[in-house]
Each structure stands twice: as C-alpha cells, then as structure tokens.
Coordinates of C-alpha atoms in Angstrom, one line a residue:
Chain A
X1119 CA 2.6 41.0 -12.3
X1120 CA 2.6 37.4 -11.0
X1121 CA -0.1 37.3 -13.0
X1122 CA 0.9 38.4 -15.9
X1123 CA 3.7 36.2 -16.1
X1124 CA 1.2 33.2 -15.3
X1125 CA -1.1 34.3 -18.3
X1126 CA 2.2 34.3 -20.7
X1127 CA 2.7 31.3 -19.6
X1128 CA 0.2 29.6 -20.5
X1129 CA 0.2 31.2 -23.8
X1130 CA 3.6 29.7 -24.1
X1131 CA 2.5 26.6 -23.0
X1132 CA -0.6 26.5 -25.6
X1133 CA 1.9 27.7 -28.8
X1134 CA 3.9 24.5 -28.2
X1135 CA 1.8 22.5 -27.8
X1136 CA -0.9 23.5 -30.4
X1137 CA 2.3 22.9 -32.9
X1138 CA 3.1 19.9 -31.3
X1139 CA -0.6 18.2 -31.5
X1140 CA -0.6 19.3 -34.4
X1141 CA 2.3 17.3 -35.7
X1142 CA 1.6 14.6 -33.5
X1143 CA -2.0 13.6 -35.0
X1144 CA 0.2 13.4 -38.5
X1145 CA 2.5 10.8 -36.6
X1146 CA -0.5 8.8 -35.4
X1147 CA -2.9 8.4 -38.0
X1148 CA -0.5 8.3 -41.2
X1149 CA 1.1 4.9 -40.2
X1150 CA -2.6 2.9 -39.9
X1151 CA -3.1 4.6 -43.2
X1152 CA 0.9 3.6 -44.4
X1153 CA -0.5 0.3 -43.3
X1154 CA -3.9 0.4 -45.0
X1155 CA -2.8 1.4 -48.9
X1156 CA -0.2 -1.1 -48.4
X1157 CA -2.5 -4.0 -47.8
X1158 CA -5.4 -3.0 -50.9
X1159 CA -2.3 -2.7 -52.5
X1160 CA -0.9 -6.3 -51.7
X1161 CA -4.6 -7.6 -52.1
X1162 CA -5.3 -5.9 -55.8
X1163 CA -1.8 -6.4 -56.7
X1164 CA -1.5 -2.5 -57.6
X1165 CA 2.0 -0.7 -57.9
X1166 CA 0.1 2.8 -57.9
X1167 CA -1.7 2.0 -54.4
X1168 CA 1.7 0.6 -52.7
X1169 CA 3.6 4.2 -53.9
X1170 CA 0.7 6.2 -52.4
X1171 CA 1.9 3.9 -48.8
X1172 CA 5.4 4.3 -49.4
X1173 CA 5.0 7.9 -50.1
X1174 CA 2.7 8.9 -47.1
X1175 CA 5.8 7.2 -45.0
X1176 CA 7.8 9.4 -46.2
X1177 CA 6.1 12.0 -45.0
X1178 CA 5.4 10.5 -41.6
X1179 CA 9.2 10.5 -41.1
X1180 CA 9.7 13.8 -41.7
X1181 CA 6.9 14.6 -39.2
X1182 CA 8.6 12.1 -36.7
X1183 CA 11.8 14.1 -36.7
X1184 CA 9.7 17.4 -36.2
X1185 CA 7.5 16.5 -33.4
X1186 CA 11.0 14.9 -31.7
X1187 CA 12.1 18.3 -31.7
X1188 CA 9.0 20.0 -30.5
X1189 CA 8.1 16.9 -28.1
X1190 CA 11.7 17.7 -26.4
X1191 CA 10.7 21.0 -25.8
X1192 CA 7.1 20.8 -24.6
X1193 CA 8.8 18.5 -22.2
X1194 CA 11.8 20.8 -21.3
X1195 CA 8.8 23.4 -21.2
X1196 CA 5.8 21.8 -18.9
X1197 CA 8.6 20.0 -16.6
X1198 CA 11.1 23.3 -16.0
X1199 CA 8.2 26.1 -16.6
X1200 CA 5.3 24.1 -14.2
X1201 CA 7.5 22.8 -12.1
X1202 CA 4.3 22.9 -8.6
X1203 CA 2.3 19.9 -11.1
X1204 CA 4.8 17.5 -11.0
X1205 CA 6.2 19.0 -7.4
X1206 CA 3.3 17.6 -6.4
X1207 CA 2.0 15.2 -8.5
X1208 CA 4.8 13.5 -9.5
X1209 CA 4.9 10.8 -6.9
X1210 CA 1.7 10.0 -8.0
X1211 CA 1.2 10.1 -12.0
X1212 CA 4.7 9.5 -12.6
X1213 CA 4.2 6.2 -13.9
X1214 CA 2.7 6.9 -17.1
X1215 CA 5.9 9.5 -18.6
X1216 CA 7.8 6.2 -17.9
X1217 CA 5.2 4.6 -20.3
X1218 CA 5.7 6.7 -22.2
X1219 CA 9.5 7.0 -22.8
X1220 CA 9.1 3.1 -23.5
X1221 CA 6.2 3.4 -25.9
X1222 CA 8.4 6.1 -27.5
X1223 CA 11.2 4.0 -28.5
X1224 CA 9.5 1.0 -29.8
X1225 CA 7.6 3.9 -32.2
X1226 CA 10.8 5.3 -33.3
X1227 CA 12.9 1.6 -33.7
X1228 CA 10.3 0.4 -35.8
X1229 CA 9.4 3.2 -37.5
X1230 CA 13.5 3.0 -38.7
X1231 CA 12.8 -0.6 -39.5
X1232 CA 9.6 0.1 -41.3
X1233 CA 11.3 2.9 -43.5
X1234 CA 14.3 0.8 -44.2
X1235 CA 12.9 -2.7 -45.2
X1236 CA 10.4 -1.2 -47.6
X1237 CA 12.3 -2.1 -50.7
X1238 CA 13.9 -5.2 -49.2
X1239 CA 13.5 -8.7 -50.9
X1240 CA 13.9 -10.5 -48.1
X1241 CA 11.2 -9.0 -46.0
X1242 CA 7.6 -10.4 -46.8
X1243 CA 5.3 -7.5 -47.8
X1244 CA 2.8 -9.1 -44.3
X1245 CA 6.1 -9.0 -42.0
X1246 CA 7.1 -5.1 -43.4
X1247 CA 3.4 -4.6 -42.6
X1248 CA 3.6 -5.7 -38.9
X1249 CA 6.5 -3.6 -38.6
X1250 CA 4.2 -0.7 -39.2
X1251 CA 1.9 -1.8 -36.7
X1252 CA 4.4 -2.0 -34.3
X1253 CA 4.5 2.1 -35.1
X1254 CA 0.9 2.1 -34.3
X1255 CA 1.1 0.6 -31.2
X1256 CA 4.1 2.7 -29.6
X1257 CA 2.1 5.8 -30.9
X1258 CA -0.9 4.7 -29.9
X1259 CA -0.1 3.5 -26.5
X1260 CA 2.8 6.9 -26.2
X1261 CA -0.5 8.8 -26.7
X1262 CA -2.6 7.1 -24.3
X1263 CA 0.4 7.2 -21.6
X1264 CA 0.3 11.3 -22.2
X1265 CA -3.7 11.7 -21.9
X1266 CA -3.4 10.3 -18.7
X1267 CA -1.5 12.5 -17.2
X1268 CA -4.3 14.8 -18.7
X1269 CA -7.6 12.7 -17.2
X1270 CA -5.8 12.4 -13.6
X1271 CA -5.2 16.7 -13.8
X1272 CA -8.8 17.5 -14.8
X1273 CA -9.7 14.7 -12.1
X1274 CA -7.2 13.0 -9.5
X1275 CA -7.8 10.5 -8.5
X1276 CA -5.2 7.2 -6.5
X1277 CA -4.4 9.4 -3.4
X1278 CA -5.5 10.6 -0.4
X1279 CA -4.1 13.8 1.8
X1280 CA -3.7 13.1 5.2
X1281 CA -1.8 16.2 7.3
X1282 CA -1.3 18.1 4.5
X1283 CA 0.8 14.8 3.6
X1284 CA 0.1 12.8 0.2
X1285 CA -1.3 9.0 1.3
X1286 CA -2.2 5.9 -0.4
X1287 CA -0.6 6.3 -3.5
X1288 CA -1.6 4.3 -6.3
X1289 CA -0.1 4.6 -9.0
X1290 CA -1.9 2.1 -11.1
X1291 CA -6.2 3.7 -9.8
X1292 CA -4.1 7.0 -11.1
X1293 CA -3.2 6.4 -14.4
X1294 CA -6.0 3.7 -15.5
X1295 CA -9.4 5.8 -14.8
X1296 CA -12.5 5.8 -16.4
X1297 CA -11.9 9.4 -16.8
X1298 CA -8.4 8.5 -19.2
X1299 CA -10.0 5.9 -21.1
X1300 CA -13.0 8.2 -22.3
X1301 CA -10.7 11.2 -23.4
X1302 CA -7.9 9.3 -24.9
X1303 CA -11.0 7.5 -27.1
X1304 CA -12.3 10.8 -28.0
X1305 CA -9.0 12.8 -28.6
X1306 CA -8.0 10.0 -31.2
X1307 CA -10.6 9.5 -32.9
X1308 CA -10.6 13.7 -33.1
X1309 CA -6.5 13.2 -34.7
X1310 CA -7.8 10.1 -36.9
X1311 CA -10.9 12.2 -38.2
X1312 CA -9.0 15.8 -38.8
X1313 CA -6.0 13.3 -40.5
X1314 CA -8.1 11.6 -42.9
X1315 CA -9.9 14.5 -43.8
X1316 CA -6.7 16.4 -44.4
X1317 CA -5.6 13.9 -46.9
X1318 CA -9.6 14.0 -48.7
X1319 CA -8.8 17.2 -49.3
X1320 CA -5.4 16.5 -50.2
X1321 CA -6.2 14.4 -52.8
X1322 CA -9.5 16.3 -54.2
X1323 CA -7.0 19.0 -54.9
X1324 CA -5.1 16.9 -57.3
X1325 CA -8.3 15.1 -58.9
X1326 CA -9.3 19.0 -59.6
X1327 CA -6.4 19.6 -61.6
X1328 CA -7.5 15.9 -63.8
X1329 CA -10.5 16.0 -66.7
X1330 CA -14.3 15.3 -65.3
X1331 CA -14.3 12.9 -68.0
X1332 CA -11.1 11.4 -66.2
X1333 CA -11.8 11.7 -62.3
X1334 CA -14.2 7.9 -61.8
X1335 CA -11.2 5.7 -62.5
X1336 CA -8.7 8.0 -61.2
X1337 CA -6.4 6.9 -57.6
X1338 CA -6.9 10.2 -56.6
X1339 CA -10.5 9.5 -56.3
X1340 CA -10.1 6.0 -55.0
X1341 CA -8.3 7.9 -52.0
X1342 CA -11.1 10.2 -52.0
X1343 CA -13.5 8.0 -51.7
X1344 CA -11.9 6.1 -49.3
X1345 CA -10.4 8.5 -46.5
X1346 CA -13.9 9.9 -46.1
X1347 CA -16.0 6.4 -46.3
X1348 CA -14.0 6.0 -43.2
X1349 CA -14.5 9.3 -41.9
X1350 CA -17.8 8.7 -41.8
X1351 CA -16.8 5.4 -39.5
X1352 CA -15.0 7.9 -37.6
X1353 CA -17.4 10.5 -37.1
X1354 CA -19.8 8.5 -36.1
X1355 CA -18.0 6.8 -33.3
X1356 CA -16.6 10.4 -32.6
X1357 CA -20.3 11.7 -31.6
X1358 CA -20.8 8.5 -29.2
X1359 CA -17.5 9.5 -27.3
X1360 CA -18.5 13.3 -27.2
X1361 CA -21.7 12.0 -25.8
X1362 CA -20.1 9.8 -23.1
X1363 CA -17.9 12.8 -22.6
X1364 CA -20.8 15.0 -21.7
X1365 CA -22.0 12.4 -18.8
X1366 CA -18.7 12.1 -17.6
X1367 CA -18.0 16.1 -17.4
X1368 CA -21.5 16.3 -15.7
X1369 CA -20.5 13.9 -12.7
X1370 CA -17.2 14.5 -12.5
X1371 CA -16.4 18.3 -14.0
X1372 CA -19.1 20.3 -13.6
X1373 CA -17.9 23.6 -13.5
X1374 CA -15.8 23.1 -17.1
X1375 CA -19.6 21.6 -18.9
X1376 CA -21.6 24.3 -17.1
X1377 CA -19.0 27.1 -18.6
X1378 CA -19.1 25.3 -21.8
X1379 CA -23.0 25.4 -22.1
X1380 CA -23.3 28.1 -21.1
X1381 CA -25.2 27.0 -17.7
X1382 CA -26.0 29.9 -15.7
X1383 CA -28.2 28.3 -13.1
X1384 CA -28.5 24.7 -11.5
X1385 CA -31.5 22.9 -12.2
X1386 CA -33.6 20.0 -14.2
X1387 CA -34.8 20.8 -17.0
X1388 CA -31.0 22.3 -18.4
X1389 CA -31.2 23.3 -22.0
X1390 CA -28.8 23.6 -24.4
X1391 CA -27.8 27.2 -25.6
X1392 CA -26.2 27.9 -28.9
X1393 CA -25.3 31.1 -29.6
X1394 CA -25.3 33.7 -26.5
X1395 CA -22.1 35.3 -24.6
X1396 CA -21.3 34.8 -21.1
X1397 CA -20.3 38.5 -20.1
X1398 CA -17.7 39.5 -17.3
X1399 CA -21.0 38.9 -14.9
X1400 CA -21.4 35.4 -15.9
X1401 CA -24.8 36.2 -17.7
X1402 CA -26.1 35.1 -20.8
X1403 CA -26.3 38.1 -23.4
X1404 CA -26.6 38.3 -27.5
X1405 CA -28.7 36.5 -29.6
X1406 CA -29.4 32.1 -29.1
X1407 CA -30.9 29.2 -30.0
X1408 CA -32.2 27.7 -26.9
X1409 CA -33.6 23.6 -27.0
X1410 CA -35.3 23.2 -23.8
X1411 CA -34.3 20.3 -21.5
X1412 CA -31.8 19.1 -24.3
X1413 CA -29.1 19.5 -22.1
X1414 CA -30.4 17.6 -19.3
X1415 CA -31.3 14.8 -22.0
X1416 CA -27.6 14.7 -23.0
X1417 CA -25.9 14.6 -19.9
X1418 CA -29.3 11.6 -18.1
X1419 CA -30.8 10.7 -20.8
X1420 CA -33.7 12.0 -18.9
X1421 CA -35.4 15.8 -18.4
X1422 CA -35.2 15.9 -15.1
X1423 CA -31.7 15.2 -14.7
X1424 CA -30.1 17.6 -12.6
X1425 CA -27.3 19.9 -13.7
X1426 CA -24.8 22.2 -11.6
X1427 CA -24.7 25.6 -13.1
X1428 CA -22.0 28.6 -13.0
X1429 CA -24.1 29.5 -10.1
X1430 CA -22.7 27.3 -7.4
X1431 CA -19.1 28.8 -7.7
X1432 CA -17.9 32.2 -7.2
X1433 CA -17.0 34.2 -10.7
X1434 CA -12.8 33.7 -9.4
X1435 CA -13.5 30.2 -10.0
X1436 CA -14.5 29.9 -13.2
X1437 CA -13.2 29.2 -15.9
X1438 CA -12.6 31.8 -19.0
X1439 CA -16.0 32.7 -20.3
X1440 CA -15.3 32.6 -24.0
X1441 CA -14.7 28.9 -23.4
X1442 CA -18.8 28.6 -24.2
X1443 CA -17.9 30.6 -28.0
X1444 CA -15.0 28.1 -28.3
X1445 CA -17.4 25.2 -28.0
X1446 CA -20.5 26.7 -30.5
X1447 CA -17.6 27.5 -32.7
X1448 CA -16.3 23.5 -32.3
X1449 CA -20.1 22.5 -32.8
X1450 CA -20.7 24.6 -36.0
X1451 CA -17.0 23.2 -37.7
X1452 CA -18.2 19.9 -36.5
X1453 CA -21.6 19.8 -38.5
X1454 CA -20.3 21.4 -41.5
X1455 CA -17.4 19.1 -41.2
X1456 CA -20.6 16.1 -40.8
X1457 CA -22.7 17.1 -43.2
X1458 CA -19.9 17.5 -46.1
X1459 CA -19.5 14.0 -45.5
X1460 CA -22.7 12.1 -45.0
X1461 CA -23.1 13.9 -48.3
X1462 CA -19.6 12.9 -50.0
X1463 CA -21.0 8.9 -48.7
X1464 CA -24.9 9.7 -50.2
X1465 CA -23.1 10.3 -53.4
X1466 CA -21.2 7.4 -53.5
X1467 CA -24.3 5.2 -51.9
X1468 CA -26.5 6.3 -55.0
X1469 CA -23.3 6.3 -56.9
X1470 CA -24.4 10.2 -57.9
X1471 CA -21.7 11.7 -60.7
X1472 CA -21.8 15.9 -58.0
X1473 CA -19.2 14.0 -56.1
X1474 CA -16.9 14.5 -58.6
X1475 CA -17.8 17.8 -59.5
X1476 CA -15.2 21.1 -59.1
X1477 CA -18.2 22.3 -56.7
X1478 CA -18.1 20.0 -54.5
X1479 CA -14.8 19.5 -54.4
X1480 CA -14.1 22.6 -53.8
X1481 CA -16.6 22.5 -50.5
X1482 CA -14.8 19.5 -49.6
X1483 CA -11.3 21.0 -50.2
X1484 CA -11.9 24.1 -48.1
X1485 CA -14.1 22.1 -45.3
X1486 CA -12.1 19.3 -45.0
X1487 CA -9.0 21.3 -43.4
X1488 CA -11.5 22.1 -40.1
X1489 CA -10.9 18.9 -38.7
X1490 CA -7.6 19.8 -37.4
X1491 CA -9.3 23.1 -36.2
X1492 CA -11.9 21.0 -34.1
X1493 CA -8.8 19.6 -32.8
X1494 CA -7.0 22.0 -31.7
X1495 CA -10.3 23.8 -30.1
X1496 CA -11.1 20.8 -28.5
X1497 CA -7.7 20.7 -26.7
X1498 CA -8.2 24.0 -25.5
X1499 CA -11.3 23.8 -24.0
X1500 CA -10.4 20.9 -22.1
X1501 CA -6.9 23.1 -20.7
X1502 CA -8.9 26.4 -20.5
X1503 CA -12.0 24.5 -18.7
X1504 CA -9.4 23.3 -16.0
X1505 CA -8.9 26.7 -14.8
X1506 CA -7.9 28.3 -12.4
X1507 CA -6.9 25.1 -11.7
X1508 CA -3.6 23.4 -12.8
X1509 CA -4.4 20.2 -11.1
X1510 CA -8.3 20.2 -10.6
X1511 CA -9.1 21.4 -6.9
X1512 CA -5.8 20.7 -5.7
X1513 CA -3.3 23.2 -7.5
X1514 CA -4.3 26.5 -8.9
X1515 CA -2.0 27.6 -12.2
X1516 CA -0.5 30.5 -10.4
X1517 CA 0.5 27.9 -7.8
X1518 CA 2.1 25.4 -9.9
X1519 CA 4.7 28.2 -12.0
X1520 CA 8.0 28.2 -11.3
X1521 CA 9.3 31.0 -8.5
X1522 CA 13.1 31.4 -9.7
X1523 CA 13.1 32.1 -13.1
X1524 CA 11.3 34.9 -15.3
X1525 CA 10.2 32.5 -18.8
X1526 CA 8.4 35.6 -20.2
X1527 CA 12.2 36.5 -21.5
X1528 CA 13.5 33.0 -22.1
X1529 CA 10.1 31.3 -23.3
X1530 CA 9.2 33.5 -26.5
X1531 CA 12.5 32.2 -28.2
X1532 CA 10.0 29.2 -28.3
X1533 CA 7.5 30.4 -30.6
X1534 CA 10.0 31.9 -32.8
X1535 CA 11.8 28.5 -33.4
X1536 CA 8.0 27.1 -33.7
X1537 CA 7.0 28.6 -36.5
X1538 CA 10.5 28.3 -39.0
X1539 CA 10.4 24.6 -37.7
X1540 CA 6.7 24.4 -39.5
X1541 CA 8.1 26.1 -42.5
X1542 CA 11.0 24.1 -43.0
X1543 CA 8.6 21.0 -42.4
X1544 CA 6.4 22.4 -44.7
X1545 CA 9.1 22.8 -47.5
X1546 CA 10.2 19.2 -46.7
X1547 CA 7.0 17.7 -47.1
X1548 CA 6.5 19.5 -49.9
X1549 CA 9.6 18.0 -51.8
X1550 CA 9.0 14.7 -51.0
X1551 CA 5.6 14.9 -52.7
X1552 CA 6.5 16.3 -55.2
X1553 CA 9.6 13.9 -56.5
X1554 CA 7.7 11.3 -58.1
X1555 CA 10.5 9.2 -57.2
X1556 CA 10.6 10.1 -53.3
X1557 CA 14.0 10.8 -52.9
Chain B
X548 CA 18.3 9.4 -3.2
X549 CA 21.3 8.5 -5.7
X550 CA 18.8 6.1 -7.7
X551 CA 17.1 8.7 -9.4
X552 CA 20.7 10.3 -10.4
X553 CA 21.8 6.8 -12.0
X554 CA 19.0 6.4 -13.9
X555 CA 19.4 9.3 -15.5
X556 CA 22.9 9.2 -15.7
X557 CA 22.6 6.0 -18.4
X558 CA 21.0 7.5 -20.7
X559 CA 22.1 10.8 -21.0
X560 CA 25.7 9.1 -21.3
X561 CA 24.9 6.9 -23.6
X562 CA 23.3 10.0 -25.8
X563 CA 25.8 11.7 -25.3
X564 CA 29.1 9.5 -26.8
X565 CA 26.4 9.0 -29.4
X566 CA 26.1 12.5 -30.1
X567 CA 29.6 13.2 -29.7
X568 CA 30.0 10.8 -32.9
X569 CA 27.3 13.3 -34.7
X570 CA 29.3 16.1 -34.0
X571 CA 32.4 14.6 -35.7
X572 CA 30.1 13.4 -38.5
X573 CA 28.5 17.0 -38.5
X574 CA 32.3 18.4 -38.7
X575 CA 33.4 15.8 -41.4
X576 CA 30.2 17.0 -43.7
X577 CA 31.6 20.8 -42.6
X578 CA 34.8 20.3 -44.1
X579 CA 33.7 18.6 -47.2
X580 CA 34.0 20.7 -50.4
X581 CA 30.9 19.4 -52.6
X582 CA 27.7 19.0 -51.1
X583 CA 26.8 15.6 -51.0
X584 CA 24.9 13.7 -48.1
X585 CA 27.3 11.8 -46.6
X586 CA 25.9 12.4 -43.3
X587 CA 22.8 11.9 -41.0
X588 CA 20.7 9.1 -41.7
X589 CA 16.7 8.5 -40.1
X590 CA 18.4 5.4 -37.7
X591 CA 20.9 8.6 -35.9
X592 CA 17.7 10.7 -34.9
X593 CA 16.7 7.2 -33.0
X594 CA 19.2 8.2 -30.6
X595 CA 16.8 11.6 -29.9
X596 CA 15.0 9.2 -27.9
X597 CA 17.6 9.1 -25.4
X598 CA 17.6 12.4 -24.7
X599 CA 14.2 12.2 -24.1
X600 CA 13.9 9.7 -21.7
X601 CA 16.4 11.1 -19.8
X602 CA 14.6 13.8 -19.1
X603 CA 11.9 12.3 -18.4
X604 CA 13.1 10.3 -16.1
X605 CA 15.2 13.3 -14.1
X606 CA 12.2 14.7 -13.4
X607 CA 10.0 11.8 -12.3
X608 CA 12.3 10.8 -9.9
X609 CA 12.8 13.9 -8.7
X610 CA 9.7 15.5 -9.3
X611 CA 9.2 16.3 -5.6
X612 CA 12.3 18.4 -5.6
X613 CA 12.0 20.0 -9.1
X614 CA 11.6 23.5 -8.3
X615 CA 15.0 23.6 -6.7
X616 CA 16.1 21.4 -9.5
X617 CA 14.7 23.3 -11.7
X618 CA 16.1 26.5 -10.9
X619 CA 19.2 25.3 -10.6
X620 CA 20.1 23.9 -14.2
X621 CA 17.0 26.4 -16.4
X622 CA 19.5 28.8 -18.3
X623 CA 21.5 25.5 -19.7
X624 CA 19.1 22.9 -20.5
X625 CA 16.5 26.2 -22.0
X626 CA 19.8 26.9 -24.3
X627 CA 20.2 23.3 -25.5
X628 CA 16.6 22.9 -26.0
X629 CA 16.3 26.1 -28.4
X630 CA 19.6 24.9 -30.0
X631 CA 18.3 20.9 -30.3
X632 CA 15.7 23.2 -32.1
X633 CA 17.6 25.2 -34.2
X634 CA 18.9 21.7 -35.3
X635 CA 16.3 20.5 -36.1
X636 CA 15.4 23.1 -38.5
X637 CA 18.6 22.9 -39.7
X638 CA 18.7 19.4 -40.1
X639 CA 15.8 19.0 -42.2
X640 CA 16.4 21.8 -44.6
X641 CA 19.6 20.1 -45.2
X642 CA 18.5 16.7 -45.6
X643 CA 14.9 17.3 -46.9
X644 CA 14.4 21.0 -48.3
X645 CA 17.5 21.7 -50.6
X646 CA 18.3 20.1 -53.7
X647 CA 22.0 20.1 -55.1
X648 CA 24.0 23.3 -53.9
X649 CA 23.2 25.3 -51.0
X650 CA 25.6 28.3 -48.7
X651 CA 28.6 25.7 -46.6
X652 CA 27.9 28.0 -43.9
X653 CA 24.7 25.8 -42.9
X654 CA 26.9 23.2 -42.7
X655 CA 29.2 24.8 -40.1
X656 CA 26.2 26.5 -38.2
X657 CA 24.5 22.8 -38.5
X658 CA 27.9 21.5 -36.9
X659 CA 28.4 24.4 -34.4
X660 CA 24.9 24.0 -33.2
X661 CA 26.1 20.3 -32.2
X662 CA 28.8 21.3 -30.5
X663 CA 27.2 24.1 -28.5
X664 CA 23.8 21.0 -28.1
X665 CA 26.7 18.6 -26.0
X666 CA 28.7 21.6 -24.2
X667 CA 25.2 22.6 -22.4
X668 CA 24.0 19.5 -22.0
X669 CA 27.1 18.5 -20.5
X670 CA 27.4 21.5 -18.0
X671 CA 23.5 20.4 -17.2
X672 CA 24.8 16.9 -16.5
X673 CA 27.1 18.3 -14.1
X674 CA 24.7 20.5 -12.6
X675 CA 22.3 17.6 -12.1
X676 CA 25.6 15.7 -10.6
X677 CA 26.0 18.9 -7.7
X678 CA 22.2 19.7 -7.7
X679 CA 22.0 15.9 -5.9
X680 CA 25.0 15.4 -3.9
X681 CA 24.8 19.3 -2.6
X682 CA 21.0 18.9 -1.9
X683 CA 19.7 15.1 -1.3
X684 CA 16.4 15.2 -3.1
X685 CA 14.3 12.1 -2.4
X686 CA 13.7 10.2 -5.4
X687 CA 10.6 8.4 -6.4
X688 CA 11.6 4.9 -5.6
X689 CA 8.3 3.7 -6.2
X690 CA 8.4 3.5 -9.8
X691 CA 11.4 1.2 -9.3
X692 CA 9.2 -1.8 -9.1
X693 CA 7.5 -0.2 -12.7
X694 CA 10.6 0.7 -14.4
X695 CA 12.8 -2.3 -14.6
X696 CA 10.2 -4.8 -16.2
X697 CA 8.9 -2.2 -18.5
X698 CA 12.5 -0.9 -19.7
X699 CA 13.8 -5.2 -19.9
X700 CA 10.8 -5.5 -22.0
X701 CA 11.2 -2.4 -24.0
X702 CA 14.8 -3.6 -24.7
X703 CA 13.8 -7.2 -25.6
X704 CA 11.5 -5.8 -28.2
X705 CA 13.8 -3.3 -29.5
X706 CA 17.5 -4.9 -29.8
X707 CA 16.9 -7.2 -32.6
X708 CA 15.3 -4.7 -34.6
X709 CA 18.4 -2.1 -33.6
X710 CA 20.6 -4.4 -34.4
X711 CA 19.0 -5.7 -37.7
X712 CA 18.9 -1.6 -38.9
X713 CA 21.8 -1.3 -38.0
X714 CA 23.1 -4.3 -40.1
X715 CA 21.4 -3.6 -43.0
X716 CA 21.7 0.4 -43.1
X717 CA 24.0 0.8 -46.6

C-alpha cells in the first residue's frame, strides 16, 4: 500500500513539475528574445520588430501569471508531500530557496516595470532594455537557485554525518558545487533551444500563409532565420555541456549513467548502446546498435576508461530500466532537431530557396516542437535516474514522503486544474496574439 | 525558536492585507452591472510573490519539524493552494480571454475564491502560530546571516522601481 502511495505521489509531483517547467522555460527565454528584438528594432529603426517584441512581452506576462500559480502549487507539494527532503537537508540546502525568493521578487517587479514603460516617452529605449535585462537576471538567478537544490539532491555535499547527526554544515559548498553549474548550464541551454525552436515553428506557420515570392522579404522569415541561427549556436553549446554532464555522471552518479546507457557490466572499452530494452533482470534484449569503446571515449577520452556497470548494485537499488529507452527517444529527437537546424543554416549560407518552400517549412513546424519534449525527457531522466533515492545515498524516496496524510486523496485535484489552467492560458495567448494591437 | 515565525508572519501579514484590498476590489467588480475591466492590474500579481516568500521562509526555517508542521497545516493549505489555482484560471479567463460580455457568475466566483483563500490562509497562519507556541520547533537560524543582507539588497533593488510603477500606473 505504501508503495502505491509513493508512486502516486511521484506521478503527482511529476505532473506538476512537468507543467511548471513548460511555463518557466518560456518565462526564462522570452525576455531575452524581447530585448534582442527591441535592440534590433532600435538599430534598424524598424517598427515591425518593435511590435514583435511588445507582443512577445505580453505573451510572457500571461505565462508568468500562470507560472506564479503553478510555482506556488509546486512549492506546496514539495514541502508538504515530501517533508523528508527538507527535514534532512533543510539546514544544508535552505539557502538557495531564500535566494530564489529574492530573485523571484526582482523578476516580478522588473517585469511589471518593463511592461508599464513600453510606451512611456520619458523612458529611453536603453533604459527600457535595462529593465528587461533585470527580468532576465531575476529569472536566471531564480532558475540557478532551484537547480542547485536539484543538483544537491543528485550529489549531496557540504556536511558530514557524525553519530547519526549532521555536522560541519557548509551552506555555500552545498549550493555552489560543480554539479550545480553543469546542471544549470545544460538545463538553461535546453530551455533556450526549446523556446527558440517553438518560436521558429510558430513563425514558420505564419510564413506558410504568405505567397512564396513574398516570403524572402517577410518579417516572419526574418524571425525564423534569426531563431534558427541562434538555435544553431545553442545546440552546439548544449552538445558541449551534454558531454561534460556525461563525464560528471560517470564520476559521481555512475548507476544513473549505467542505466541510461544500458551498461550491464563494469569495465574498460565500454560501448555506446542505442536501442534494446533492459528487461526486469537487468539484461539488455532486443535489436540495438552498439558502437564499441564509444562510452569510454565519451566519459574519459580514452577507450581504456573504466565505466561502472549495473552489476555493482543489486536490482532493488537500480533506477527503473525504462530510462534507457527514454534516453534513446531523447537522443533521436536531438538528432532530428539538429539536422533540421543545420540544414536550414546551410540553406541560409548557400542562399538556397528550398528553405522557403512549403515542404521544408512543414518539417520545421513539425520538429520545432521537439525541444519541449526534449526538456521534459531530460528532467525525467534526471529525476527517475536518481531513484530509489530522493537524496542520493542518504534518503530513499519512500522515506521522504509525508507519513500523516494520504496524498492520493487530495493531490489529484491539481492535475485536473493544471489542465484547465493550460487551456485558459493557451486561449489567453491566442487572444493576445490575434489582436493586432495586442490589447 | 520564534525568529522563523516572525520571518513568516511579516510577509504573510502584508500579503493578507493586500489581498483583503484585492478581495474588496473583486467584490466591487461583482456588484457592477457592466463588464468593465476596472479591477486587477499586473501590479497586483506582484503581491503573490509575498505568499511564495512566506511559504519558503516557513518551510526553510522550520525544515527540521516539517513532518509535524505539514500535518498540522496540510488540509487548509492544500485547499488554499487549490483555490489559488482556480483564482489564477479565473483571472486569466476574465481579464485576457473573454471579449465583451460574460456571465456575472464568473465575477462572483472570482470574488468567492478570494474570500475563501483569505479564510484558509488565516487558518494556516493561526495553525502555524499555534504549532510554534506548542511544539517549540528548532528554527534553522544558520541562514539568518545570509537572509538579512540578502533582503536589504533585494529591497534596495526593488523599492525604487515599485514606487515608480505605482506612480505611473494609469
């Protein structure tokens, strides 16, 4: 029975976080795009670009309102459903929560300021962009703070346990670990990529409604071009942070890496495995592509690098085996998205017309939304890959859950309301974007 | 022991006061016969940051007693959280989705969510006070040296802009 409650609570928390992450990645990326286009509008003295920035900022406001609501619910669930996490780690990792609240105030106040001063004559364009930069700063600091908590749950540091009690607590060491910086960089790049590609897809939809001969000079094509060029840079940086993450996992969370990469036996010359399924006994079955030595090369830059396998832990202490398949899905999507992006960049470089054709735009529209799924899958891998631990090596998930209340009775109200909030937010965004004046 | 309580009570009290005014505005809106959007501006959404801060401070400072604290406030805070979500949905719908006319029942529903949020948040606050007085939980005072300078810096950053927003607001 307890197992059912634990699983139900995990699904509940996962649903809420999944929804909140969707909203927050727009909240983190749209301010940057707004400032960028405001800057371009100023530089080119282009009213159309300025109107785009204004429009996006209105969408951003609606999403922030939804994000405040979902964020409050996530904070409540984290504390009330999983009190064990803060009971164990609150003294060590409470600091990022405090910083997050400061960052959040800065973000909210400057967002209001940014929105209220769009049409104020006394406010110069540069000052207005500065207000926008403060929104970016607040949002980024907020994301950093929360990511450090997750990084600490993956690799707890900054304390000793002496006689069953916490001693030598170092709150800075707990917060500013290498893990936190890698995880933060990789997740932020994922958010940027996802939102930039969604924007490219949305403007590709608009572009398709125009006549082919008009597309080259269209503002919609300008947006698509800028977004995809930017996504090319972001995806390259993501590949770098992704490979650093793999090295970090090999050193610090080897079981998570072993399960993700389906490394069944420890040893050197470890292969990269794509495909196949890990069965309930931890054996890899089914069709798969195996690249010899590739994993050892990736994590240690040498085929002789030793990689820990699943054989070093009992089945009961391994994460669920399906995360290998989730990782394969994620990497397939990353591969397709990269191809779409680099084909477009090649087309721009060669001044080719094929990127303006309906067929290519359809592909772009279809795969542009992959970024959102990639981010969600990334977080699922991080969280599910840490199981059965809530705080890696110290506190099991089943011991972190509240002992006094049956969360399943209350909690399923939230996914229901999240669905309604999602629909209403979508309708609000659609209304704002269809109103030419954006009122 | 009481430092955490004080740090929770200050922002939550300011939030409740501002929310009482917001509840009054939503009541006034429900009484109006037309559908003018004479109420909430984006600035009011800023006040919700205070609630999040209050909760974070409460949970961070009393993390060692979170099991007991969460069972003491579980029901009212879950109800308040649900009502906040409903309020957020109604706010977005009334002020961003509907065009000219809509059912006045929505305005009344909007008002009642405010009213019940106030009631349940007050219950939460009283239960927290009762819990701290009766159970003597240990507060994580090790964060105070970071919390206070951080708060001063944040206030220094936002007070000017906040004053500016309310001054220029139409």
